[in-house]
């Protein structure tokens, strides 16, 4: 559990630091707020799902792998349309 929290914390800190440094150099503008919101909600939902599976110690099989690949394609299509 500690290694999972360490990995997630590291990812959050890295993303925050990179965005912060980039924003210091040049302000970031979000052209389409709905697109950013959809991406953020999708990411939060997927991270929540993966954490719940990790906490329940569920084995991820082929069917769930296919489900994740389909979610990735749906996300890519959603991003392309918006």
PDB file of C-alpha atoms in Angstrom:
ATOM      1  CA  UNK A   1       0.000   0.000   0.000  1.00  0.00           C
ATOM      2  CA  UNK A   2       2.859   2.332   0.778  1.00  0.00           C
ATOM      3  CA  UNK A   3       4.486   1.778  -2.610  1.00  0.00           C
ATOM      4  CA  UNK A   4       1.210   2.524  -4.402  1.00  0.00           C
ATOM      5  CA  UNK A   5       0.767   5.764  -2.461  1.00  0.00           C
ATOM      6  CA  UNK A   6       4.376   6.636  -3.134  1.00  0.00           C
ATOM      7  CA  UNK A   7       3.933   6.101  -6.878  1.00  0.00           C
ATOM      8  CA  UNK A   8       0.697   8.113  -7.063  1.00  0.00           C
ATOM      9  CA  UNK A   9       2.189  10.894  -4.949  1.00  0.00           C
ATOM     10  CA  UNK A  10       5.243  11.017  -7.180  1.00  0.00           C
ATOM     11  CA  UNK A  11       3.080  11.336 -10.287  1.00  0.00           C
ATOM     12  CA  UNK A  12       0.999  14.125  -8.744  1.00  0.00           C
ATOM     13  CA  UNK A  13       4.084  16.040  -7.608  1.00  0.00           C
ATOM     14  CA  UNK A  14       5.812  15.660 -10.996  1.00  0.00           C
ATOM     15  CA  UNK A  15       2.776  16.888 -12.917  1.00  0.00           C
ATOM     16  CA  UNK A  16       2.260  19.785 -10.521  1.00  0.00           C
ATOM     17  CA  UNK A  17       5.892  20.869 -10.698  1.00  0.00           C
ATOM     18  CA  UNK A  18       6.020  20.666 -14.492  1.00  0.00           C
ATOM     19  CA  UNK A  19       2.789  22.647 -14.892  1.00  0.00           C
ATOM     20  CA  UNK A  20       3.942  25.183 -12.300  1.00  0.00           C
ATOM     21  CA  UNK A  21       7.302  25.779 -13.993  1.00  0.00           C
ATOM     22  CA  UNK A  22       5.680  26.044 -17.415  1.00  0.00           C
ATOM     23  CA  UNK A  23       3.105  28.513 -16.050  1.00  0.00           C
ATOM     24  CA  UNK A  24       5.912  30.596 -14.539  1.00  0.00           C
ATOM     25  CA  UNK A  25       7.682  30.785 -17.884  1.00  0.00           C
ATOM     26  CA  UNK A  26       4.568  31.387 -19.955  1.00  0.00           C
ATOM     27  CA  UNK A  27       0.972  31.548 -18.669  1.00  0.00           C
ATOM     28  CA  UNK A  28      -1.190  28.632 -19.722  1.00  0.00           C
ATOM     29  CA  UNK A  29      -4.595  29.284 -21.271  1.00  0.00           C
ATOM     30  CA  UNK A  30      -7.241  26.612 -21.628  1.00  0.00           C
ATOM     31  CA  UNK A  31      -8.939  27.166 -24.979  1.00  0.00           C
ATOM     32  CA  UNK A  32     -11.878  24.818 -24.402  1.00  0.00           C
ATOM     33  CA  UNK A  33     -12.739  24.461 -20.693  1.00  0.00           C
ATOM     34  CA  UNK A  34     -15.180  21.608 -21.362  1.00  0.00           C
ATOM     35  CA  UNK A  35     -12.380  19.581 -22.950  1.00  0.00           C
ATOM     36  CA  UNK A  36     -10.181  20.068 -19.888  1.00  0.00           C
ATOM     37  CA  UNK A  37     -13.056  19.138 -17.588  1.00  0.00           C
ATOM     38  CA  UNK A  38     -13.843  15.944 -19.492  1.00  0.00           C
ATOM     39  CA  UNK A  39     -10.191  14.921 -19.459  1.00  0.00           C
ATOM     40  CA  UNK A  40      -9.875  15.636 -15.746  1.00  0.00           C
ATOM     41  CA  UNK A  41     -13.054  13.738 -14.872  1.00  0.00           C
ATOM     42  CA  UNK A  42     -12.028  10.785 -17.029  1.00  0.00           C
ATOM     43  CA  UNK A  43      -8.614  10.644 -15.383  1.00  0.00           C
ATOM     44  CA  UNK A  44     -10.058  10.968 -11.865  1.00  0.00           C
ATOM     45  CA  UNK A  45     -12.615   8.236 -12.571  1.00  0.00           C
ATOM     46  CA  UNK A  46     -10.021   5.875 -13.986  1.00  0.00           C
ATOM     47  CA  UNK A  47      -7.650   6.466 -11.074  1.00  0.00           C
ATOM     48  CA  UNK A  48     -10.510   5.846  -8.627  1.00  0.00           C
ATOM     49  CA  UNK A  49     -11.414   2.601 -10.379  1.00  0.00           C
ATOM     50  CA  UNK A  50      -7.828   1.376 -10.385  1.00  0.00           C
ATOM     51  CA  UNK A  51      -7.413   2.292  -6.712  1.00  0.00           C
ATOM     52  CA  UNK A  52     -10.602   0.415  -5.772  1.00  0.00           C
ATOM     53  CA  UNK A  53      -9.380  -2.656  -7.639  1.00  0.00           C
ATOM     54  CA  UNK A  54      -5.994  -2.355  -5.958  1.00  0.00           C
ATOM     55  CA  UNK A  55      -7.551  -1.981  -2.499  1.00  0.00           C
ATOM     56  CA  UNK A  56      -9.789  -5.013  -3.066  1.00  0.00           C
ATOM     57  CA  UNK A  57      -6.773  -6.932  -4.450  1.00  0.00           C
ATOM     58  CA  UNK A  58      -8.679  -7.970  -7.543  1.00  0.00           C
ATOM     59  CA  UNK A  59      -6.733  -9.691 -10.274  1.00  0.00           C
ATOM     60  CA  UNK A  60      -6.991  -7.830 -13.567  1.00  0.00           C
ATOM     61  CA  UNK A  61      -7.588 -10.279 -16.388  1.00  0.00           C
ATOM     62  CA  UNK A  62      -7.960 -10.111 -20.152  1.00  0.00           C
ATOM     63  CA  UNK A  63     -11.571  -8.953 -20.038  1.00  0.00           C
ATOM     64  CA  UNK A  64     -10.665  -5.961 -17.892  1.00  0.00           C
ATOM     65  CA  UNK A  65      -7.679  -5.282 -20.154  1.00  0.00           C
ATOM     66  CA  UNK A  66     -10.017  -5.166 -23.163  1.00  0.00           C
ATOM     67  CA  UNK A  67     -12.284  -2.844 -21.174  1.00  0.00           C
ATOM     68  CA  UNK A  68      -9.372  -0.494 -20.464  1.00  0.00           C
ATOM     69  CA  UNK A  69      -8.326  -0.467 -24.120  1.00  0.00           C
ATOM     70  CA  UNK A  70     -11.914   0.358 -25.128  1.00  0.00           C
ATOM     71  CA  UNK A  71     -11.949   3.192 -22.571  1.00  0.00           C
ATOM     72  CA  UNK A  72      -8.726   4.508 -24.067  1.00  0.00           C
ATOM     73  CA  UNK A  73     -10.261   4.527 -27.558  1.00  0.00           C
ATOM     74  CA  UNK A  74     -13.396   6.245 -26.254  1.00  0.00           C
ATOM     75  CA  UNK A  75     -11.251   8.874 -24.571  1.00  0.00           C
ATOM     76  CA  UNK A  76      -9.218   9.456 -27.737  1.00  0.00           C
ATOM     77  CA  UNK A  77     -12.385   9.772 -29.828  1.00  0.00           C
ATOM     78  CA  UNK A  78     -13.910  12.163 -27.303  1.00  0.00           C
ATOM     79  CA  UNK A  79     -10.798  14.319 -27.351  1.00  0.00           C
ATOM     80  CA  UNK A  80     -10.725  14.318 -31.161  1.00  0.00           C
ATOM     81  CA  UNK A  81     -14.355  15.407 -31.442  1.00  0.00           C
ATOM     82  CA  UNK A  82     -14.125  18.292 -28.969  1.00  0.00           C
TER      83      UNK A  82
END
